[in-house]
CSV table of C-alpha atoms and ligand atoms in Angstrom, one decimal:
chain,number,residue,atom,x,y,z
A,1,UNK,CA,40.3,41.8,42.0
A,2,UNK,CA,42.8,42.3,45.0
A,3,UNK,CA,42.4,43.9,48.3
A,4,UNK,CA,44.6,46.3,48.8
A,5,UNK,CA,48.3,45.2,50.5
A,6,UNK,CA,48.1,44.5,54.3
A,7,UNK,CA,50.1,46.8,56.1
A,8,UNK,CA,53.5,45.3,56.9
A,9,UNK,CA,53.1,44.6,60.2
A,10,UNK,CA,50.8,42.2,59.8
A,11,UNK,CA,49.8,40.3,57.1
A,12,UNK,CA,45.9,40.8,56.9
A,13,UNK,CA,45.6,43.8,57.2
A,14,UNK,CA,44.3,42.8,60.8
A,15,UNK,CA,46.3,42.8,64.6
A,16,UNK,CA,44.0,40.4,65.7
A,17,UNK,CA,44.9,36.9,64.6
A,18,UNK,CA,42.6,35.7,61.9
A,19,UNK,CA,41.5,32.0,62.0
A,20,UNK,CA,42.8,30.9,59.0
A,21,UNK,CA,46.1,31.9,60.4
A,22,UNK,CA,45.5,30.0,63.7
A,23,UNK,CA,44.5,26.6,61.8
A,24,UNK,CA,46.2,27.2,58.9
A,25,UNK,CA,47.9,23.5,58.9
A,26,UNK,CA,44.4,22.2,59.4
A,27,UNK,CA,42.6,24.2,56.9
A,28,UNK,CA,43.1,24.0,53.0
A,29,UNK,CA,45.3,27.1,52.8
A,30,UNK,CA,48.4,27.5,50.6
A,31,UNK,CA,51.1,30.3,51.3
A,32,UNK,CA,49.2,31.7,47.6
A,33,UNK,CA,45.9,31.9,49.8
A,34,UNK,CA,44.9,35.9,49.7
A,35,UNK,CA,43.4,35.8,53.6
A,36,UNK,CA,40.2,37.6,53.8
A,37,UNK,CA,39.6,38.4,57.5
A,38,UNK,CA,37.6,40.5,59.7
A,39,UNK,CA,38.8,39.2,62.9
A,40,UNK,CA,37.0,35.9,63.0
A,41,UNK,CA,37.0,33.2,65.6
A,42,UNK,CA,38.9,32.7,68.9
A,43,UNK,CA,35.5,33.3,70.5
A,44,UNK,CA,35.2,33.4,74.7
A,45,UNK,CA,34.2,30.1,75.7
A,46,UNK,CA,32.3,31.1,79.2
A,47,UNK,CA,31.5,28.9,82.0
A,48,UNK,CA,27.9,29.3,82.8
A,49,UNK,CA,27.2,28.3,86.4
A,50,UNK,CA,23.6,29.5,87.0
A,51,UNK,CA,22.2,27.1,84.0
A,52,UNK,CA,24.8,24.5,85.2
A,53,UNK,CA,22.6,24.1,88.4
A,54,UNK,CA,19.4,24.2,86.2
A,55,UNK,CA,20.0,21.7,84.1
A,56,UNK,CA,21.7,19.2,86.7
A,57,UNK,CA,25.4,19.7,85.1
A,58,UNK,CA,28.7,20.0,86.9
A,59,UNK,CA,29.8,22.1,84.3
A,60,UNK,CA,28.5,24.2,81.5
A,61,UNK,CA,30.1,25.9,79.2
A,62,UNK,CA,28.9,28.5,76.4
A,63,UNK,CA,30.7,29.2,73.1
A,64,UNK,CA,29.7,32.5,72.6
A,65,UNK,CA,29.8,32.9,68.9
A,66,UNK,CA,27.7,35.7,68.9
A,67,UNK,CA,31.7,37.1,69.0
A,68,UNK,CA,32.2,36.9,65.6
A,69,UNK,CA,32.8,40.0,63.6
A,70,UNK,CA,29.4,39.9,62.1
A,71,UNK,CA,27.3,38.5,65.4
A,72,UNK,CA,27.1,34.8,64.3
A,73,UNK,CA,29.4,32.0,63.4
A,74,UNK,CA,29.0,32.1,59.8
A,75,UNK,CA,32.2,34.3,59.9
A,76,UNK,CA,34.5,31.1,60.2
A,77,UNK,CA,33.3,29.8,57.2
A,78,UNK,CA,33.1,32.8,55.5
A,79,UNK,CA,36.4,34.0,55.9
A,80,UNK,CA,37.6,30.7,54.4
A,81,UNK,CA,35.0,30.7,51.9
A,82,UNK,CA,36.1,33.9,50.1
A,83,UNK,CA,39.6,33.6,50.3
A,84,UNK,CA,39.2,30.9,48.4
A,85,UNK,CA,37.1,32.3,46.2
A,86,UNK,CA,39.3,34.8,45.3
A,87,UNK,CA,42.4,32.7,44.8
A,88,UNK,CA,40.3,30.8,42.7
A,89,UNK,CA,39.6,34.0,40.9
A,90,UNK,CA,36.0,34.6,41.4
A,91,UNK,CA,34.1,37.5,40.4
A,92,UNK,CA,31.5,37.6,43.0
A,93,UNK,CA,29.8,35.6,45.4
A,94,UNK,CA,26.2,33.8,46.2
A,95,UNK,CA,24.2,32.7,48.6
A,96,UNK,CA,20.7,32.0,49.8
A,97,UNK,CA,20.4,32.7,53.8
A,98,UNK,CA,17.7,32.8,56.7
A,99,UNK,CA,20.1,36.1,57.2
A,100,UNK,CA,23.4,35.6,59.4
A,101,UNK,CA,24.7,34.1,56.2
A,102,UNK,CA,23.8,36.7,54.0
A,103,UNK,CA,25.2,39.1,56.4
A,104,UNK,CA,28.3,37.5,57.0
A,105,UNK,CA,28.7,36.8,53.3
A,106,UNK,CA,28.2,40.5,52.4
A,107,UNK,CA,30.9,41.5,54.8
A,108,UNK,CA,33.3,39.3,53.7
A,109,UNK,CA,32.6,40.2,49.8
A,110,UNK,CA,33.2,43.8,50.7
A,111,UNK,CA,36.1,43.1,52.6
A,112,UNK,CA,37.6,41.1,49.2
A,113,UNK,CA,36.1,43.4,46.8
A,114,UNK,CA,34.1,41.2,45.5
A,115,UNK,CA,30.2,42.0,44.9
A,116,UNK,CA,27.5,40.0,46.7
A,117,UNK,CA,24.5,38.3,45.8
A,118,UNK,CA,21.9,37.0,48.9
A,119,UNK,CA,18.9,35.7,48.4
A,120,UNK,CA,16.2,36.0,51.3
A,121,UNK,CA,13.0,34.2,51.8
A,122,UNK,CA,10.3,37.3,51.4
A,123,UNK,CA,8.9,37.9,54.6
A,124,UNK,CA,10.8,35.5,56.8
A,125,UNK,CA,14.0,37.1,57.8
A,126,UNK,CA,14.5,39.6,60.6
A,127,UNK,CA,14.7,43.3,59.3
A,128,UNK,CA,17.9,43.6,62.1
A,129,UNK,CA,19.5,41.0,59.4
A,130,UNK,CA,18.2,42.3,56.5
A,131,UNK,CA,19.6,45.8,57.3
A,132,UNK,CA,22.9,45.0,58.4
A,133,UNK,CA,23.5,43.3,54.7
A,134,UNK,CA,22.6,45.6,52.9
A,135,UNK,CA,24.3,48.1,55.3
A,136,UNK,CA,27.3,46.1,54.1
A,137,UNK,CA,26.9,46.3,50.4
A,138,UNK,CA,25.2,43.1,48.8
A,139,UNK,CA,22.5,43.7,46.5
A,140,UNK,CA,19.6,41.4,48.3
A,141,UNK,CA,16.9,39.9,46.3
A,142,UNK,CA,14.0,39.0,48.6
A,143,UNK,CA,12.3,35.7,46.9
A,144,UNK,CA,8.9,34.7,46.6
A,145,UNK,CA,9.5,31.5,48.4
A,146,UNK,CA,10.9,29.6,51.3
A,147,UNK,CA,14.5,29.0,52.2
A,148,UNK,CA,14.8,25.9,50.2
A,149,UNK,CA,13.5,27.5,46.7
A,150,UNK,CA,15.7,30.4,47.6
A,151,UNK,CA,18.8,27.5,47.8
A,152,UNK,CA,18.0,25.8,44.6
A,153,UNK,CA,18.4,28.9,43.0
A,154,UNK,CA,21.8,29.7,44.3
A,155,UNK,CA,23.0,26.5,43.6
A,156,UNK,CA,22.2,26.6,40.0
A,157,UNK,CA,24.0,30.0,39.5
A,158,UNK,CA,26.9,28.7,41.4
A,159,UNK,CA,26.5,25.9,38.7
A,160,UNK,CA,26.6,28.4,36.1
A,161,UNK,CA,29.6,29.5,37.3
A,162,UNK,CA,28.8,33.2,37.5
A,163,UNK,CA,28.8,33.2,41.2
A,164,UNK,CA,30.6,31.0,43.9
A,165,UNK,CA,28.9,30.0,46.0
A,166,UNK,CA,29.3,30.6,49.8
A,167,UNK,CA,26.5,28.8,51.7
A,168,UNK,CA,27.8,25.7,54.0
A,169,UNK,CA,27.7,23.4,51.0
A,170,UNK,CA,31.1,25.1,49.9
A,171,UNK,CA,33.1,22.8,51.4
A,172,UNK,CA,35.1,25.8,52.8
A,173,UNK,CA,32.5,27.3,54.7
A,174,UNK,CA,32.1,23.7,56.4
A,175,UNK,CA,36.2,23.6,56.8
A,176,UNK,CA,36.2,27.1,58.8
A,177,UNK,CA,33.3,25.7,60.9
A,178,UNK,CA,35.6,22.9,62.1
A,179,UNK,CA,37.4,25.7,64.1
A,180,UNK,CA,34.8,26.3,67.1
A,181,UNK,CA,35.5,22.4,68.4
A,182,UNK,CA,39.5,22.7,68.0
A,183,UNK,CA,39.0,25.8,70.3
A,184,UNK,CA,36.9,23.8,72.5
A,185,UNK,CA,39.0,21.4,73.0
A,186,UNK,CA,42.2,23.3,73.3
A,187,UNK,CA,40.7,25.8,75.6
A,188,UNK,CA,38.9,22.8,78.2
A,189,UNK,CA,42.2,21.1,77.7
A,190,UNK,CA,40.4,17.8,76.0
A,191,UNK,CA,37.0,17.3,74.6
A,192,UNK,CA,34.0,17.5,76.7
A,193,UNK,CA,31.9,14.9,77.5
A,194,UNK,CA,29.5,16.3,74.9
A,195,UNK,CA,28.1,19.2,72.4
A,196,UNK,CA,25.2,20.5,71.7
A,197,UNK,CA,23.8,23.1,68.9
A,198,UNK,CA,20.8,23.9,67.2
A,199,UNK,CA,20.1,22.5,63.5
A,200,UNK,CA,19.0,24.7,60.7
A,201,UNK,CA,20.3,22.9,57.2
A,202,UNK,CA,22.7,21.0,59.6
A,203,UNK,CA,26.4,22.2,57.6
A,204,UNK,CA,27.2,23.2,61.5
A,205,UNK,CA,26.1,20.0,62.4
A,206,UNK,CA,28.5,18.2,59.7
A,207,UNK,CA,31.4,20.4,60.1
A,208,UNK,CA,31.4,19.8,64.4
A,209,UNK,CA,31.1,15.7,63.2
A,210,UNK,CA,34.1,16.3,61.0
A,211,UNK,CA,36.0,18.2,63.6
A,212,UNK,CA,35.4,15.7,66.1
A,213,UNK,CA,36.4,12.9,63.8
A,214,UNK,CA,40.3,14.6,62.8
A,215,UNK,CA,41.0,14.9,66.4
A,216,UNK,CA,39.7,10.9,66.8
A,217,UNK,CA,37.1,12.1,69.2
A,218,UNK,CA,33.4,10.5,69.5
A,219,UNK,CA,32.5,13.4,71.5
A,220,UNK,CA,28.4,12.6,71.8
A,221,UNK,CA,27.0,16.0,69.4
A,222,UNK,CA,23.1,16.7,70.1
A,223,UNK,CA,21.7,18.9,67.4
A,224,UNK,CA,18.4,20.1,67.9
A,225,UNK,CA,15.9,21.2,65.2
A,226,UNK,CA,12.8,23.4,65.5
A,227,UNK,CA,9.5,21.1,66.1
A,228,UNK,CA,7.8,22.7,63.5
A,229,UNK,CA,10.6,23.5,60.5
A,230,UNK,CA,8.5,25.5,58.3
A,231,UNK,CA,7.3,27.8,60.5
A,232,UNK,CA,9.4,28.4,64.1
A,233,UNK,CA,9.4,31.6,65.3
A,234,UNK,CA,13.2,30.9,65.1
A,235,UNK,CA,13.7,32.4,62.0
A,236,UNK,CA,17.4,31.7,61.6
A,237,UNK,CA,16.8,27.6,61.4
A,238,UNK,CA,13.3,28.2,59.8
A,239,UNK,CA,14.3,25.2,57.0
A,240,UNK,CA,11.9,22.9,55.4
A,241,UNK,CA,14.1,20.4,53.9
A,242,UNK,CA,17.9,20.7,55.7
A,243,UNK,CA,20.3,19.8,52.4
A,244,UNK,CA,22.9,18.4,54.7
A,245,UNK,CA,20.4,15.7,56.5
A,246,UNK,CA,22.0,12.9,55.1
A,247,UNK,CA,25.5,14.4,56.2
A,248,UNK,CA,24.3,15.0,60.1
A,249,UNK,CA,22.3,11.6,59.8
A,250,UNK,CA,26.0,9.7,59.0
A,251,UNK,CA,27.5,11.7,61.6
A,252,UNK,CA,26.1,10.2,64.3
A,253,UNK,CA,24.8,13.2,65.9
A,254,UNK,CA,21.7,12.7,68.1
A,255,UNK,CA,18.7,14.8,66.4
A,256,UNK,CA,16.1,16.3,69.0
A,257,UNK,CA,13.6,18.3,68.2
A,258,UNK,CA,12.3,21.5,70.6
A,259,UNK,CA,9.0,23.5,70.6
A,260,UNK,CA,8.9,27.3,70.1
A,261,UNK,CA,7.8,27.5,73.8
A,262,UNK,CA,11.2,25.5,74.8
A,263,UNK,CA,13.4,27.6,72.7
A,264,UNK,CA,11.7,31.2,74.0
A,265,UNK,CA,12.3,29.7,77.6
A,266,UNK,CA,15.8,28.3,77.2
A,267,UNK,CA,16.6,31.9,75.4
A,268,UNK,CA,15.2,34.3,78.1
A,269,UNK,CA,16.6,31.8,80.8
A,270,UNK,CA,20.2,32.4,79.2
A,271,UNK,CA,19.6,35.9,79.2
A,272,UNK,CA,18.2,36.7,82.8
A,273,UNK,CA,20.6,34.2,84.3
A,274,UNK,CA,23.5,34.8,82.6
A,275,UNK,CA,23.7,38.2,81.0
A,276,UNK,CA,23.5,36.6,77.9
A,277,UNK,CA,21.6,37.8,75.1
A,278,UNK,CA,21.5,35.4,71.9
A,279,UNK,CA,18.6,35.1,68.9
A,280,UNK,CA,15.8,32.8,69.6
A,281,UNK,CA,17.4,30.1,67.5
A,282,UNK,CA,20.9,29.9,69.0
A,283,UNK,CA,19.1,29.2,72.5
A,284,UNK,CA,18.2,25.3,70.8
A,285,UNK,CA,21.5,23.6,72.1
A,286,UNK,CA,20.8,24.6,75.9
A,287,UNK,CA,16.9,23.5,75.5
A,288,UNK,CA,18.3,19.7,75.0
A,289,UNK,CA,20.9,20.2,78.0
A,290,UNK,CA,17.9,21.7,80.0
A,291,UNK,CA,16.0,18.6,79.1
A,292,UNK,CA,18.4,16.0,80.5
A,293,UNK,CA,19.4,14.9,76.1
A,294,UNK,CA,23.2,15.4,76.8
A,295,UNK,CA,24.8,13.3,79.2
A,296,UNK,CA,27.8,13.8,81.5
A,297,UNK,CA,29.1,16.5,83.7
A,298,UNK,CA,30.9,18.5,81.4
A,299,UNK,CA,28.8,20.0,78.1
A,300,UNK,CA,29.3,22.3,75.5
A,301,UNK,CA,26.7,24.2,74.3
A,302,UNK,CA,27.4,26.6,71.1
A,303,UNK,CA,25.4,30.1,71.6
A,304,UNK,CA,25.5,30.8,66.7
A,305,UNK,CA,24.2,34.3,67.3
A,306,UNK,CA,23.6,37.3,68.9
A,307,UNK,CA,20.3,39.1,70.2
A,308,UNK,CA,20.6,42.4,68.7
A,309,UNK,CA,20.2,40.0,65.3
A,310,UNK,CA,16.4,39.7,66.0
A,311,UNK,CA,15.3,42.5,68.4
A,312,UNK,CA,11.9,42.2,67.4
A,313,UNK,CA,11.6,38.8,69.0
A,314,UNK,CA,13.3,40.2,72.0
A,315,UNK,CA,10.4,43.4,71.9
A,316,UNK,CA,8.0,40.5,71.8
A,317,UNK,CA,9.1,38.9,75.0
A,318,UNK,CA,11.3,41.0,77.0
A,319,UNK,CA,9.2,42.6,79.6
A,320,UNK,CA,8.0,46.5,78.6
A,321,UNK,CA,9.3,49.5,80.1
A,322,UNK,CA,7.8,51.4,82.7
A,323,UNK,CA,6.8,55.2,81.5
A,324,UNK,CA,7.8,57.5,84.6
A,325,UNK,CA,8.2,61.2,85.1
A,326,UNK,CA,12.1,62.1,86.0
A,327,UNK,CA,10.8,62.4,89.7
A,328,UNK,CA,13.3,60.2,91.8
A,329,UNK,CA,10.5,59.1,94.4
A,330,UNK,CA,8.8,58.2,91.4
A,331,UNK,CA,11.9,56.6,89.9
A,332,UNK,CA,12.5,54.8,92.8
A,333,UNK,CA,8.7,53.8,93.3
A,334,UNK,CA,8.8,52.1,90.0
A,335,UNK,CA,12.2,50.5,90.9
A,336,UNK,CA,10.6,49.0,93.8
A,337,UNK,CA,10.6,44.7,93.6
A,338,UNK,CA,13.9,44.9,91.7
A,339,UNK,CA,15.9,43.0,93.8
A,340,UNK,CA,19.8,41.9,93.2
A,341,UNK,CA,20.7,38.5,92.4
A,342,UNK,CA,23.2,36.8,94.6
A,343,UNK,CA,26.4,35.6,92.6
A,344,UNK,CA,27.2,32.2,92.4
B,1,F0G,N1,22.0,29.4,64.4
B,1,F0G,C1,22.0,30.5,63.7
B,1,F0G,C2,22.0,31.8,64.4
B,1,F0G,C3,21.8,30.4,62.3
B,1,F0G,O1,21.8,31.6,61.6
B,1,F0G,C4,21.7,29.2,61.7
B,1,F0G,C5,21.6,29.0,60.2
B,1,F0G,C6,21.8,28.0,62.5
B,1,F0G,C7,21.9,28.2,63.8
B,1,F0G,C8,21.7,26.7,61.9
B,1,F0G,O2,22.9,26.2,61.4
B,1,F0G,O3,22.1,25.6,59.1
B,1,F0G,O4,24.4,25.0,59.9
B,1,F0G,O5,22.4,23.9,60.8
B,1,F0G,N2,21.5,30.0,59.4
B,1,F0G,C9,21.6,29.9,58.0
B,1,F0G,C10,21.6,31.3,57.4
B,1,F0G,C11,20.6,29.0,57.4
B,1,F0G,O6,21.2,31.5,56.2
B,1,F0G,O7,22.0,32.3,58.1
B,1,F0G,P1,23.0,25.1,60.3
């Protein structure tokens, strides 16, 4: 099955340039490649001056991948991961997600015309997740089991060959990742003095590594896991048994750990400091450059996913609304204490 022909101007059927088109020479693309796009990558990169002076940095700087056409950075891999799949002539795709994956792989299927299959953890995704994939198309089997039993399953029906598989152990998936350094370090104009990014199964983890290692960089990465795996309120790296451990354990990366009271603190600091509003888990990378666990005076931290992904945890900590009547000396009463925030 073929999407239909990209209009001639342009030859996704998108204006805006897709990433596979602005990496092709480093990405395994042919000319024969169909390019499945939704407008991936090329994600602001946003100095972030208020958490700079928190955390005792000259500079920091926020990859904002909550960008990406889906809200997370799944997207680069994704795109890559299905235009492969259907050059390689598959008939639909697979994967088991915490839910930015499943999302991200339900777009992409649609886009390709290909039918998607996600498999869910019962109970321990956010319903914000859930909705948008299945908003998008992809018939979602919720599965009485964790993350990890959801995985095995995938696997073996990627095995079986009815499915291809698009979680980050698709080599693909990990090649598109690659993409979020090389625009680092084209954008800062050389590599920074280090990166830092939470760690769910650890595929982002590998592919940064790999990244880092093409451009013959030894850019310090810090990935940083939840405390407790199994059962973080971080529901987007809530992982047992992270398949790609031995992968980000080769790399090099430094592995810390952070509490669910650090990552609920590092995400609302991001937020009311910097107008910034991400899902609990994508708050991990700034928790270790909060703590003093990435050294030097220029850091990275990548931001996976946005906050509208898991507004439930956000209605769980943001402060609640004040009812008033639409009186203005009422209005303005209630206002009262609300003061402005000096600019940096
Ligand atoms: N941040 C977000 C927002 C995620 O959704 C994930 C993983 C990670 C970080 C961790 O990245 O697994 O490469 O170490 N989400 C997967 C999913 C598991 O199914 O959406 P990782």
């Amino acid at each position: 099955m073929t999407p239909p022909a990209a209009p001639e101007s342009s030859r996704s059927a998108a204006m805006t340039r897709p990433l596979i088109e602005r990496f092709r020479d480093r990405l395994p693309v042919t000319e024969a490649t169909p390019i499945v796009s939704l407008g991936e990558g090329s994600t602001p990169l946003l100095a972030a001056p208020r958490l700079a002076e928190a955390a005792g940095v000259r500079e920091l700087w926020l990859k904002w991948e909550a960008s990406n056409p889906t809200g997370s950075y799944k997207d680069r891999g994704m795109t890559l991961a299905v235009s492969k799949a259907l050059e390689d002539g598959a008939e639909a795709v697979i994967c088991a997600s915490t839910g930015n994956t499943a999302a991200s792989a339900a777009a992409y299927a649609t886009r390709a015309g290909l039918p998607a299959l996600v498999l869910t953890p019962q109970g321990a995704v956010s319903g914000a997740k859930l909705a948008q994939t299945r908003m998008l198309g992809a018939t979602v089997l919720e599965v009485r089991g964790d993350f990890d039993e959801a995985l095995s399953a995938a696997q073996e029906l990627g095995r079986r060959g009815t499915h291809a598989l698009v979680n980050s152990l698709n080599p693909n998936r990990r090649a598109g990742q690659k993409t979020a350094v090389f625009e680092v370090v084209e954008e800062l104009g050389g590599p920074p003095d280090g990166f830092a990014l939470p760690y769910g199964g650890g595929g982002n983890t590998s592919s940064y590594a790999q990244a880092l290692a093409e451009l013959g960089l030894a850019t310090p990465l810090v990935s940083v896991e939840a405390v407790d795996r199994r059962a973080t309120l971080a529901t987007a790296i809530r992982i047992g048994d992270p398949v790609h451990a031995p992968a980000v354990e080769r790399s090099g990366a430094r592995v810390v750990s952070a509490t669910d009271d650090e990552l609920v603190d590092a995400w609302r600091l991001l937020a009311s400091s910097e107008g910034l509003f991400c899902e609990p888990s994508s708050a991990a990378g700034l928790v270790a450059v909060l703590r003093g666990d990435v050294e030097g005076d220029r850091v990275v931290v990548t931001i996976t996913g946005h906050g509208l992904k898991d507004p439930a945890a956000a209605d769980r900590f943001a402060p609640a609304p004040t009812v008033v009547e639409p009186d203005p000396d009422a209005i303005a009463g209630a206002a009262r204490g609300a003061t402005r925030r000096d600019a940096p």
